[in-house]
């Protein structure tokens, strides 16, 4: 058996025909500056080849004929990729319990061990399906498992008798099929769309509200609205938002099931004196504590397996989650650890696991636990490879591979390969010299202006325990704490919506926020800008150039060329999101074949040969390059290409370069961007619009995601510039370096879940280092 995975001649993207050896049954870290080629090696080469070989043996090889991106790979075994940008989930019914199958085990436990009244089932046995709210047998018949109902305020909707028939429900019937149905209704009853409600008879108004028993094709406004908002039509999201904003609709707890979404059988049966709904609402650590006393008495393999899975999720830092927590609400790091727990639970061996920055979202204490889990995977006969920037994680690696020396075309070389001890002596690396150095230790903190404070009082969302906190403005403020300590609950889910509402923005506030939380000092803030890690652009064909407005400027340059004017091609033709798109693939450049959950193989479109553009568009050249060639340029290359052509383009490109995105191609599809990359593009877009001093509050969620320590220094410099221009900044962060550069810190904890939700330390980084109650202070 080979002791190494050997890759020869890897050349995908910016990799320059590199040869790499990765030891099996060990922990290997692939590091380097952002854009140096780490993901190209780990995911686009190693994982893709593992997937290709699987498809080859499954008989689907006709789908995967493509140009080789390496000379050879030997020693390869089945490969699993746990990559943040791939595993994002959107199904609102998917929960932590359903994703890990732990809810199924709990349901079986209730079916076999629960206390219940036999009359409920007429003497028949309980089954697993009776305890699953996504099952017809287990869901509440009233709310169909959702736990809530949408309640429409009909009286308020039709209160204004002066409004026209067509204007009812915020103009929902102004166009499309709805208008046709309304026209049919009016024709049958001899009415006009522009008639006011006051002109209708009582019977006609009743028909308009609830339908006319089939006399026309219109079912009535009330049934129509309820159908739309319950997902029968694609426009349900916007309509529901408008209705809620106008105070016409709200979600109300289902009275029949009390919000559990479960049938009566499931609501009545108990185990450990709790219903299954009550157990699924507990934090995982609390759930474990409730169930473990029954382990010895029952001597049940099922309970043993259930506790083993829960303990595994606790060990990977998910103790603060509950089984009923919706997966779409999890962070990238939490989702990744959820998948990690699933693999460990499965007990697989001889697998190559490839992780994408597994320490993201983890406190320093939690990183130590993660390393223990990785060692367990290795002891079970697996190989673990991690693309990682965290210095403490790199120290624990058995083998280190450094790519670089820089990003994009200046990267893609193997700088180092070997042990961590030898790596520290690598002078060519930009990462190694910074690992053991205390870089840029901050000593000059901005002074707190007590007259300009943003004060939040009585925050009690989720696990927050009536937290009141003062946030100094005009400063860099860091919010720290272990996972689940309440950082997001305090900042993203309480402060941001409360501030937005105070600044006059339309926002749907949680009822608990409206009733209990107060905010003061909003007069000192002009606007609130949230720069999070959510994807940029809604279309598959979206890219950094479209998001930042660069493409609009570039299209104008192409449209002004002599070739474009001869062909009659305006600016809209130089976009795959508009007239220039290939008519067969709609600009995507490929056809997709699904090969499993969330995975697909893309085959280039045979009409446009994978370009996504129409041929006549590509015939137009700007300085010898087509729009396809220009969109393939990295930001660094584009700066050189557009020099002297457009000051606006140069300005936007320079800022993208400054935030560490010089390696990203202008036309890179947004689904391939990591959360951290998306966040930095948003930051660059915001910076490009900064023309004067103002008083905005910027809220950033872990801005170091995807950044090496080398790149973090550059990013912090830009963020400090924003503060110098009169703005304020709040960053939720775990990275000790970034927190040490803040003027003021707020630490939540001391633990997660029920052990969190309190402010345990505030002050400068120096204050927290001297504060025995502070946990992060030990690492600053």
XYZ file of C-alpha atoms in Angstrom:
780
model
C 0.000 0.000 0.000
C 1.256 3.465 -0.904
C 2.124 5.713 2.032
C 1.575 8.914 0.019
C -0.969 10.419 -2.323
C 1.189 11.689 -5.168
C 0.022 14.406 -7.541
C 2.172 15.254 -10.554
C 1.812 18.182 -12.922
C -1.238 19.841 -11.320
C -2.174 22.772 -13.555
C -5.790 23.735 -12.919
C -6.430 27.501 -12.674
C -3.181 29.164 -11.531
C -1.310 25.988 -10.481
C 1.971 25.791 -12.395
C 2.469 22.078 -13.060
C 3.321 21.357 -9.446
C 4.176 17.986 -7.905
C 2.868 17.291 -4.408
C 3.122 14.390 -1.936
C 0.515 14.056 0.833
C 1.093 11.417 3.549
C -1.816 9.071 4.227
C -3.340 8.656 7.703
C -2.010 12.012 8.837
C -3.166 15.618 9.142
C -1.988 17.763 6.235
C -2.548 21.513 6.072
C -2.455 23.373 2.760
C -1.769 27.052 3.403
C -0.617 30.208 1.631
C -1.879 33.712 0.946
C -5.443 34.141 -0.334
C -5.680 33.147 -4.006
C -2.404 31.241 -4.047
C -4.031 28.044 -5.361
C -4.926 26.126 -2.190
C -8.513 25.317 -3.180
C -7.384 24.580 -6.743
C -5.116 21.848 -5.403
C -7.357 20.459 -2.672
C -10.791 20.655 -4.241
C -10.450 21.267 -7.980
C -7.708 18.675 -8.394
C -7.770 16.093 -5.611
C -11.493 15.984 -4.829
C -12.648 16.364 -8.439
C -10.435 13.460 -9.520
C -11.800 11.328 -6.683
C -15.346 12.153 -7.841
C -14.435 11.495 -11.475
C -13.115 8.040 -10.670
C -16.271 7.209 -8.740
C -18.414 8.277 -11.711
C -16.189 6.293 -14.050
C -16.915 3.082 -12.179
C -20.608 3.944 -11.804
C -20.999 3.966 -15.590
C -21.430 7.737 -15.928
C -18.049 8.334 -17.573
C -19.704 9.767 -20.693
C -20.438 12.877 -18.646
C -16.918 13.575 -17.520
C -14.788 13.749 -20.623
C -12.742 16.868 -19.988
C -9.217 18.147 -20.292
C -6.902 16.682 -17.645
C -5.655 19.208 -15.101
C -2.719 17.078 -13.939
C -0.327 14.450 -15.262
C -1.079 11.732 -12.710
C -2.488 11.049 -9.242
C -1.636 7.846 -7.396
C -2.585 6.522 -3.973
C -6.074 8.015 -4.205
C -8.899 6.484 -2.150
C -12.571 7.560 -1.827
C -12.663 11.313 -1.187
C -15.139 13.426 0.741
C -15.134 17.227 0.462
C -16.580 19.309 3.282
C -16.577 22.655 1.528
C -18.488 25.672 2.828
C -19.505 27.077 -0.515
C -21.025 23.742 -1.604
C -22.894 22.680 1.519
C -25.106 25.729 2.033
C -28.665 24.507 2.635
C -31.899 26.362 1.890
C -34.735 23.950 2.750
C -36.607 25.694 5.622
C -37.862 22.330 6.912
C -34.324 20.951 7.205
C -33.149 21.054 10.816
C -30.093 19.963 12.769
C -32.063 16.878 13.795
C -33.222 15.909 10.314
C -29.837 16.576 8.691
C -28.006 14.276 11.134
C -30.877 11.752 11.399
C -30.810 12.229 15.158
C -34.480 13.255 15.068
C -35.277 9.886 13.492
C -33.498 8.060 16.324
C -35.333 10.160 18.888
C -38.610 9.322 17.149
C -37.818 5.596 17.328
C -36.940 5.995 21.022
C -40.369 7.541 21.632
C -42.110 4.870 19.560
C -40.545 2.138 21.698
C -40.020 3.703 25.132
C -42.448 6.603 25.568
C -45.142 6.800 28.225
C -48.541 7.309 26.622
C -52.229 6.601 26.935
C -53.036 3.507 24.917
C -56.460 4.913 24.070
C -54.763 7.446 21.799
C -53.939 4.700 19.312
C -56.945 2.456 20.070
C -54.554 -0.064 21.582
C -52.264 -0.078 18.564
C -48.501 0.505 18.799
C -46.764 3.816 18.319
C -44.595 4.147 15.203
C -41.634 6.366 14.340
C -43.669 8.294 11.747
C -46.033 9.498 14.474
C -43.208 11.599 15.968
C -41.946 13.276 12.782
C -43.639 16.541 11.866
C -42.608 16.147 8.209
C -44.551 12.864 8.095
C -48.300 12.775 7.292
C -48.830 10.618 10.385
C -46.836 12.922 12.653
C -47.782 16.408 11.495
C -50.485 18.620 12.904
C -53.431 18.536 10.502
C -54.108 22.240 11.045
C -50.681 23.787 10.235
C -49.248 20.782 8.315
C -46.179 20.568 10.529
C -45.119 24.233 10.386
C -46.205 25.123 13.918
C -47.755 28.420 12.820
C -50.457 29.788 10.585
C -50.547 32.928 8.457
C -53.323 35.162 9.702
C -54.744 37.817 7.375
C -56.439 40.911 8.821
C -59.386 40.905 6.426
C -61.139 43.796 8.115
C -58.110 46.067 7.691
C -57.498 44.875 4.124
C -60.950 45.998 2.972
C -61.354 48.914 5.413
C -60.615 51.646 2.865
C -63.790 51.729 0.817
C -62.303 54.339 -1.517
C -59.649 51.963 -2.884
C -60.267 50.420 -6.288
C -60.857 46.703 -6.882
C -57.483 46.377 -8.620
C -55.631 48.096 -5.778
C -56.790 45.662 -3.105
C -53.869 43.846 -1.497
C -51.154 46.362 -2.388
C -51.698 46.103 -6.116
C -51.185 42.351 -6.373
C -53.742 42.170 -9.164
C -52.239 44.801 -11.467
C -50.676 42.474 -14.021
C -50.334 38.939 -15.350
C -52.723 36.075 -14.730
C -54.186 37.714 -11.632
C -55.410 40.650 -13.692
C -57.011 38.268 -16.202
C -58.837 36.477 -13.405
C -60.037 39.820 -12.003
C -61.185 40.896 -15.468
C -63.115 37.629 -15.757
C -64.724 38.274 -12.373
C -65.678 41.847 -13.302
C -67.110 40.784 -16.666
C -69.350 38.148 -15.079
C -70.666 40.584 -12.492
C -70.818 43.693 -14.664
C -68.108 45.552 -12.765
C -65.037 47.609 -13.696
C -61.477 47.080 -12.357
C -61.225 50.743 -11.405
C -64.434 50.774 -9.332
C -64.008 51.682 -5.658
C -65.097 49.124 -3.065
C -67.772 51.540 -1.821
C -69.671 51.108 -5.105
C -70.111 47.331 -4.621
C -73.188 45.737 -3.145
C -72.804 43.553 -0.051
C -73.098 40.419 -2.216
C -70.534 41.647 -4.790
C -68.054 42.500 -2.005
C -68.586 39.052 -0.492
C -67.889 37.445 -3.888
C -64.763 39.608 -4.309
C -63.472 38.514 -0.904
C -64.237 34.791 -0.979
C -65.133 33.852 -4.543
C -68.414 33.425 -6.384
C -68.780 29.639 -6.297
C -67.357 29.140 -9.780
C -69.366 31.717 -11.699
C -65.992 33.226 -12.732
C -62.471 31.843 -12.528
C -61.481 34.137 -9.638
C -61.361 32.336 -6.279
C -61.574 35.535 -4.216
C -58.903 37.812 -2.777
C -58.682 36.140 0.638
C -58.173 32.549 -0.662
C -55.856 33.903 -3.359
C -53.642 35.730 -0.822
C -53.477 32.678 1.438
C -52.517 30.463 -1.511
C -49.784 32.880 -2.611
C -48.298 33.325 0.858
C -48.330 29.578 1.467
C -46.093 28.930 -1.517
C -48.424 28.130 -4.396
C -46.851 30.925 -6.473
C -43.242 32.090 -6.849
C -44.057 35.656 -5.734
C -45.082 34.565 -2.222
C -42.006 36.025 -0.486
C -42.468 39.606 -1.644
C -46.248 39.599 -1.178
C -45.940 38.273 2.358
C -43.311 40.921 3.160
C -45.559 43.706 1.855
C -48.557 42.380 3.778
C -46.586 42.174 7.020
C -45.110 45.639 6.503
C -48.616 47.017 6.101
C -49.765 45.198 9.224
C -52.163 43.034 7.201
C -50.616 39.635 7.944
C -48.760 37.957 10.767
C -47.616 34.480 11.734
C -49.622 33.173 14.661
C -48.848 30.076 16.689
C -51.041 27.162 15.711
C -53.482 26.732 18.613
C -54.106 23.092 17.842
C -50.480 21.945 18.286
C -49.171 24.832 20.396
C -46.457 25.573 17.823
C -44.905 22.107 17.844
C -46.193 21.159 14.390
C -46.896 17.655 15.739
C -49.976 15.452 15.860
C -51.823 14.744 19.094
C -50.072 11.366 19.530
C -46.671 13.051 19.565
C -47.832 15.867 21.834
C -49.140 13.495 24.507
C -46.381 10.856 24.648
C -43.424 11.584 26.970
C -39.952 10.290 27.715
C -37.944 11.611 30.672
C -41.140 13.519 31.543
C -40.828 15.582 28.347
C -42.510 15.494 24.945
C -40.412 15.028 21.824
C -41.023 18.697 20.962
C -39.627 19.792 24.326
C -36.536 17.583 23.926
C -35.839 18.850 20.393
C -35.959 22.454 21.672
C -33.182 21.840 24.236
C -29.572 22.800 23.559
C -27.664 19.642 22.627
C -25.647 19.673 25.819
C -28.828 19.950 27.914
C -30.475 17.206 25.841
C -27.509 14.939 26.545
C -27.780 15.619 30.274
C -31.497 14.776 30.249
C -31.085 11.460 28.393
C -27.854 10.057 29.848
C -29.352 9.012 33.257
C -31.613 6.534 31.412
C -28.724 4.821 29.638
C -27.951 2.295 32.374
C -31.580 1.529 33.293
C -32.774 0.887 29.744
C -29.608 -0.843 28.482
C -30.807 0.128 25.002
C -28.470 0.061 21.959
C -30.787 2.658 20.407
C -30.297 5.107 23.294
C -26.561 4.384 23.268
C -26.392 5.290 19.575
C -28.488 8.417 20.124
C -26.246 9.643 22.945
C -23.125 8.864 20.908
C -24.335 11.088 18.067
C -25.352 13.921 20.371
C -21.994 13.725 22.180
C -20.190 13.887 18.839
C -22.022 17.084 17.884
C -21.170 18.556 21.276
C -17.505 17.644 20.797
C -17.291 19.500 17.472
C -18.538 22.706 19.102
C -22.268 22.498 18.343
C -23.398 22.249 21.980
C -25.313 25.514 21.602
C -27.620 24.224 18.858
C -30.961 22.460 19.278
C -32.289 19.629 17.110
C -35.125 21.882 15.891
C -32.748 24.648 14.720
C -33.335 25.251 10.960
C -30.213 24.497 8.908
C -30.522 27.685 6.767
C -29.943 29.756 9.930
C -26.545 28.146 10.615
C -23.240 29.824 9.781
C -20.825 28.288 7.279
C -18.612 27.017 10.082
C -21.556 25.464 11.932
C -22.776 23.707 8.792
C -19.310 22.345 8.147
C -19.014 20.976 11.690
C -22.484 19.470 11.374
C -21.306 17.531 8.333
C -18.090 16.614 10.148
C -20.135 15.151 13.007
C -22.181 13.154 10.486
C -19.041 11.589 9.012
C -17.599 10.738 12.412
C -20.901 9.214 13.455
C -20.894 7.059 10.314
C -17.612 5.488 11.484
C -16.013 5.390 8.024
C -12.371 4.491 7.441
C -9.863 4.624 4.562
C -11.458 7.892 3.422
C -9.691 11.097 2.369
C -11.445 14.024 4.071
C -10.809 17.484 2.606
C -11.929 20.425 4.751
C -12.315 24.070 3.791
C -11.068 26.176 6.722
C -12.589 24.017 9.475
C -11.674 26.529 12.224
C -14.013 29.190 10.832
C -16.459 30.338 13.497
C -14.566 28.622 16.308
C -13.199 30.155 19.486
C -9.607 29.291 20.414
C -10.873 26.832 23.044
C -13.105 25.108 20.496
C -10.271 24.720 17.990
C -8.495 22.471 20.472
C -11.552 20.179 20.592
C -11.726 20.127 16.790
C -8.139 18.886 16.589
C -9.032 16.031 18.933
C -11.864 15.054 16.552
C -9.519 15.139 13.558
C -7.064 12.897 15.403
C -9.919 10.471 16.031
C -10.683 10.400 12.296
C -7.023 9.657 11.575
C -6.832 6.926 14.230
C -9.791 5.257 12.504
C -7.676 4.921 9.355
C -8.629 8.075 7.454
C -6.561 10.866 5.909
C -7.390 14.487 6.748
C -6.447 17.407 4.505
C -7.402 20.955 5.493
C -7.122 24.225 3.610
C -6.366 26.482 6.548
C -4.914 29.836 7.637
C -5.137 29.551 11.410
C -1.638 29.657 12.919
C -2.428 27.435 15.911
C -4.033 24.838 13.643
C -1.023 24.826 11.307
C 1.213 24.147 14.324
C -0.590 20.854 14.924
C -0.211 19.575 11.353
C 1.879 16.488 10.576
C 2.602 17.851 7.106
C 2.459 21.367 5.670
C 2.137 22.444 2.040
C 2.560 26.151 1.297
C 1.498 27.556 -2.087
C 2.369 30.994 -3.391
C 4.350 33.129 -3.207
C 1.512 35.539 -4.062
C -2.020 35.343 -5.470
C -3.382 34.694 -8.953
C -0.812 34.531 -11.731
C 1.906 35.300 -9.176
C 0.927 32.223 -7.164
C 0.367 28.567 -7.974
C 3.883 27.428 -7.046
C 4.823 24.955 -4.334
C 6.766 27.049 -1.836
C 7.171 24.358 0.799
C 6.332 20.738 1.551
C 7.342 19.004 4.775
C 7.019 19.063 8.561
C 5.907 22.068 10.586
C 9.307 22.337 12.272
C 11.060 22.686 8.917
C 8.320 24.999 7.649
C 9.208 27.698 10.181
C 12.578 28.110 8.453
C 11.016 28.660 5.008
C 12.123 32.180 4.096
C 10.197 32.301 0.807
C 6.846 31.801 2.546
C 4.786 34.863 3.479
C 2.921 32.889 6.138
C 5.652 31.098 8.106
C 7.504 34.235 9.316
C 4.291 35.615 10.826
C 3.183 32.499 12.709
C 5.357 33.013 15.777
C 5.551 36.795 15.653
C 3.282 39.196 17.526
C 2.563 41.318 14.493
C 1.621 44.968 14.804
C 0.825 45.000 18.510
C -1.569 47.919 18.965
C -0.876 50.427 21.722
C -2.687 53.593 20.561
C -6.396 52.996 21.173
C -8.966 55.631 20.270
C -10.455 57.341 23.312
C -14.094 56.624 24.146
C -16.419 59.613 23.690
C -19.058 58.992 26.367
C -21.348 61.545 24.740
C -21.565 59.475 21.546
C -22.648 55.996 22.564
C -25.095 53.565 21.009
C -26.938 52.012 23.941
C -28.930 48.804 23.714
C -31.074 47.810 26.689
C -32.853 44.591 27.693
C -31.776 42.408 24.759
C -33.357 39.018 25.424
C -33.475 37.228 22.054
C -32.623 33.510 22.169
C -30.192 32.993 25.068
C -29.524 36.689 25.819
C -30.274 37.408 29.470
C -31.663 40.967 29.357
C -28.324 42.273 28.133
C -27.703 46.011 28.221
C -24.562 47.264 26.529
C -22.966 50.555 25.487
C -21.202 50.621 22.117
C -18.838 53.587 21.656
C -19.144 55.231 18.238
C -16.316 56.456 16.029
C -14.272 53.395 17.005
C -13.407 49.853 15.979
C -15.461 47.635 18.299
C -14.913 43.877 18.481
C -17.505 41.406 19.785
C -16.001 38.142 21.052
C -17.180 34.958 22.744
C -17.371 31.205 22.250
C -19.827 29.703 19.752
C -23.388 30.156 20.945
C -22.510 32.843 23.501
C -24.978 35.266 21.901
C -22.826 37.401 19.589
C -25.098 37.112 16.540
C -28.225 37.351 18.677
C -26.972 40.638 20.135
C -25.559 42.294 17.018
C -27.125 40.830 13.847
C -30.546 39.925 15.225
C -31.115 42.676 17.799
C -28.924 45.747 17.274
C -29.104 45.838 13.453
C -32.905 45.531 13.057
C -33.538 47.920 15.962
C -31.140 50.487 14.467
C -32.614 50.062 10.972
C -36.103 50.645 12.336
C -34.941 53.749 14.222
C -33.343 55.081 11.013
C -36.622 54.703 9.137
C -35.821 51.609 7.082
C -38.557 49.073 6.439
C -37.799 46.050 8.585
C -39.890 43.294 10.131
C -39.106 43.378 13.853
C -39.582 40.332 16.015
C -42.457 40.917 18.448
C -40.069 40.359 21.368
C -37.815 43.163 20.106
C -40.684 45.617 19.773
C -41.924 44.945 23.296
C -38.755 44.752 25.389
C -35.658 46.191 23.704
C -34.812 49.889 23.606
C -32.046 51.629 21.694
C -30.543 55.065 22.342
C -27.965 57.184 20.524
C -29.259 56.520 16.996
C -29.054 60.247 16.213
C -25.271 59.837 15.923
C -25.599 57.260 13.103
C -26.511 58.168 9.516
C -26.926 54.610 8.236
C -26.242 50.989 9.146
C -24.322 48.872 6.627
C -24.187 45.114 7.176
C -21.322 43.413 5.346
C -22.014 39.724 5.873
C -20.958 36.489 4.174
C -24.148 35.846 2.258
C -23.638 35.190 -1.482
C -23.485 38.190 -3.811
C -25.852 38.156 -6.759
C -28.905 35.968 -7.206
C -28.076 34.473 -10.608
C -25.614 31.718 -11.425
C -24.152 34.108 -14.000
C -23.537 36.850 -11.429
C -19.902 37.719 -10.744
C -17.720 40.336 -8.998
C -17.885 42.634 -12.027
C -21.703 42.692 -12.049
C -21.967 43.171 -8.280
C -19.522 46.067 -8.058
C -20.842 47.863 -11.140
C -17.587 47.303 -13.022
C -19.366 45.498 -15.848
C -21.568 48.511 -16.591
C -18.441 50.633 -17.107
C -16.687 47.933 -19.147
C -19.725 47.351 -21.381
C -19.777 51.029 -22.260
C -16.138 50.848 -23.387
C -16.961 47.881 -25.647
C -20.126 49.524 -27.022
C -18.102 52.625 -27.941
C -15.664 50.638 -30.111
C -15.852 50.934 -33.869
C -16.559 47.190 -34.258
C -19.561 47.310 -31.913
C -21.049 50.347 -33.633
C -20.694 48.697 -37.075
C -22.540 45.605 -35.799
C -25.137 47.695 -33.970
C -24.287 46.170 -30.595
C -25.160 48.320 -27.624
C -23.876 47.867 -24.085
C -26.503 45.247 -23.174
C -24.924 42.789 -25.631
C -21.710 42.608 -23.620
C -23.298 40.765 -20.711
C -24.275 37.117 -20.291
C -27.154 38.350 -18.140
C -28.672 40.313 -21.017
C -28.871 40.337 -24.832
C -25.373 38.930 -25.318
C -26.128 35.584 -23.639
C -26.072 32.337 -25.580
C -29.698 31.453 -26.296
C -29.186 27.762 -25.554
C -27.496 27.840 -22.119
C -28.797 31.284 -21.071
C -25.247 32.501 -20.459
C -24.246 29.714 -18.065
C -21.832 28.140 -20.548
C -22.703 24.590 -19.516
C -25.368 21.970 -19.099
C -25.639 20.350 -15.674
C -26.105 16.689 -14.826
C -26.952 15.928 -11.220
C -25.040 13.002 -9.737
C -26.122 13.051 -6.098
C -27.206 15.286 -3.262
C -26.052 18.796 -4.036
C -23.456 17.597 -6.578
C -23.448 17.884 -10.339
C -21.126 17.537 -13.272
C -21.112 20.394 -15.765
C -20.640 19.766 -19.480
C -19.740 22.741 -21.734
C -22.579 24.014 -23.915
C -21.968 22.737 -27.446
C -23.573 25.827 -29.031
C -21.349 28.517 -27.485
C -18.499 26.122 -26.650
C -18.764 27.031 -23.002
C -18.310 30.786 -23.407
C -21.896 31.773 -22.534
C -21.809 34.504 -25.235
C -23.151 34.798 -28.772
C -20.401 34.610 -31.465
C -21.022 38.136 -32.806
C -20.391 39.572 -29.341
C -17.009 37.877 -29.080
C -15.999 39.338 -32.444
C -15.769 42.809 -30.870
C -12.319 43.568 -29.413
C -11.052 46.121 -26.898
C -7.256 46.460 -27.019
C -7.220 43.061 -28.721
C -9.392 41.316 -26.125
C -13.023 40.182 -26.342
C -15.443 40.634 -23.441
C -14.809 36.957 -22.600
C -11.050 37.616 -22.404
C -11.566 40.685 -20.227
C -13.868 38.856 -17.818
C -11.220 36.145 -17.470
C -8.691 38.716 -16.207
C -7.883 38.751 -12.525
C -8.276 42.057 -10.706
C -4.480 42.440 -10.692
C -4.305 41.861 -14.467
C -7.293 44.140 -15.114
C -5.581 47.052 -13.341
C -2.769 46.859 -15.868
C -5.145 46.331 -18.828
C -7.419 49.309 -18.078
C -4.628 51.727 -17.165
C -5.440 55.134 -18.637
C -8.783 53.993 -20.086
C -11.197 54.783 -17.259
C -10.487 56.408 -13.881
C -13.693 54.938 -12.428
C -12.733 51.392 -13.436
C -9.214 51.832 -12.059
C -10.618 53.150 -8.763
C -12.923 50.169 -8.247
C -10.240 47.663 -9.232
C -7.672 49.208 -6.906
C -10.017 48.885 -3.930
C -10.740 45.228 -4.778
C -6.987 44.698 -4.819
C -6.596 46.474 -1.488
C -9.093 44.159 0.253
C -7.075 41.151 -0.865
C -9.148 40.211 -3.918
C -6.509 40.864 -6.566
C -6.449 37.186 -7.527
C -10.195 36.898 -8.251
C -11.309 36.983 -11.886
C -13.805 39.663 -12.896
C -16.150 37.039 -14.323
C -15.807 34.372 -11.618
C -19.257 32.951 -10.902
C -20.557 33.972 -7.490
C -21.487 30.409 -6.364
C -17.751 29.587 -6.474
C -16.886 32.430 -4.092
C -16.478 31.600 -0.422
C -18.372 33.503 2.277
C -15.232 35.450 3.149
C -14.608 36.405 -0.479
C -18.197 37.587 -0.888
C -17.842 39.681 2.243
C -14.653 41.374 1.049
C -16.217 42.172 -2.331
C -19.098 43.830 -0.469
C -16.573 45.779 1.585
C -14.756 46.887 -1.568
C -18.040 48.000 -3.121
C -18.802 50.043 -0.021
C -15.305 51.556 0.056
C -15.560 52.563 -3.602
C -18.572 54.723 -2.729
C -16.823 56.490 0.173
C -16.265 60.022 -1.109
C -16.613 62.026 2.099
C -16.608 61.730 5.844
C -19.862 60.405 7.248
C -21.246 58.639 10.290
C -22.173 55.156 9.107
C -22.045 52.075 11.297
C -20.469 49.076 9.558
C -21.266 45.619 10.924
C -18.982 42.799 9.791
C -19.289 39.084 10.520
C -15.889 37.382 10.893
C -14.088 39.393 8.189
C -10.966 37.193 8.418
C -12.813 34.220 6.913
C -10.613 32.858 4.134
C -7.699 35.197 4.900
C -4.149 34.338 5.845
C -2.490 36.343 8.620
C -0.615 38.215 5.879
C -3.900 39.281 4.226
C -5.567 40.044 7.577
C -3.028 42.793 8.215
C -3.918 44.467 4.902
C -7.653 44.157 5.541
C -7.397 45.647 9.029
C -5.579 48.645 7.581
C -8.513 49.351 5.236
C -11.048 48.909 8.004
C -9.132 51.382 10.157
C -9.290 53.850 7.260
C -13.086 53.606 7.284
C -13.131 54.478 10.980
C -10.723 57.380 10.400
C -13.246 58.851 7.957
C -15.724 59.303 10.805
C -17.484 55.933 10.627
C -17.970 53.309 13.308
C -17.332 49.585 12.943
C -18.471 46.490 14.801
C -16.889 43.174 13.947
C -17.929 39.814 15.345
C -14.685 37.881 15.380
C -12.689 35.011 16.914
C -9.272 35.834 15.470
C -7.004 37.141 18.279
C -5.053 39.389 15.909
C -8.155 41.207 14.622
C -9.564 41.592 18.129
C -6.253 42.960 19.409
C -6.465 45.732 16.781
C -9.865 46.928 18.023
C -10.229 50.010 20.197
C -12.921 48.448 22.361
C -14.028 44.875 23.014
C -17.285 43.373 24.240
C -17.046 39.722 25.292
C -20.068 37.472 25.745
C -20.131 34.153 27.537
C -18.790 32.589 29.451
C -20.079 29.521 27.643
C -22.582 28.865 24.875
C -26.310 28.219 24.985
C -27.728 28.450 28.499
C -24.221 29.179 29.834
C -23.924 32.245 27.592
C -25.985 35.309 26.902
C -24.195 37.651 29.319
C -21.512 40.311 28.956
C -18.471 39.025 30.862
C -15.899 41.675 29.926
C -15.637 45.078 28.236
C -12.751 47.439 27.582
C -9.616 47.791 25.493
C -7.641 44.676 24.510
C -5.209 45.614 27.299
C -8.123 45.680 29.756
C -9.278 42.205 28.719
C -5.758 40.782 28.950
C -5.742 41.894 32.596
C -9.331 40.752 33.287
C -9.458 37.246 34.881
C -13.093 36.827 33.767
C -12.154 37.248 30.099
C -11.517 34.079 28.089
C -10.324 35.692 24.853
C -7.992 37.945 26.869
C -5.628 34.994 27.345
C -5.073 34.781 23.594
C -4.780 38.481 22.678
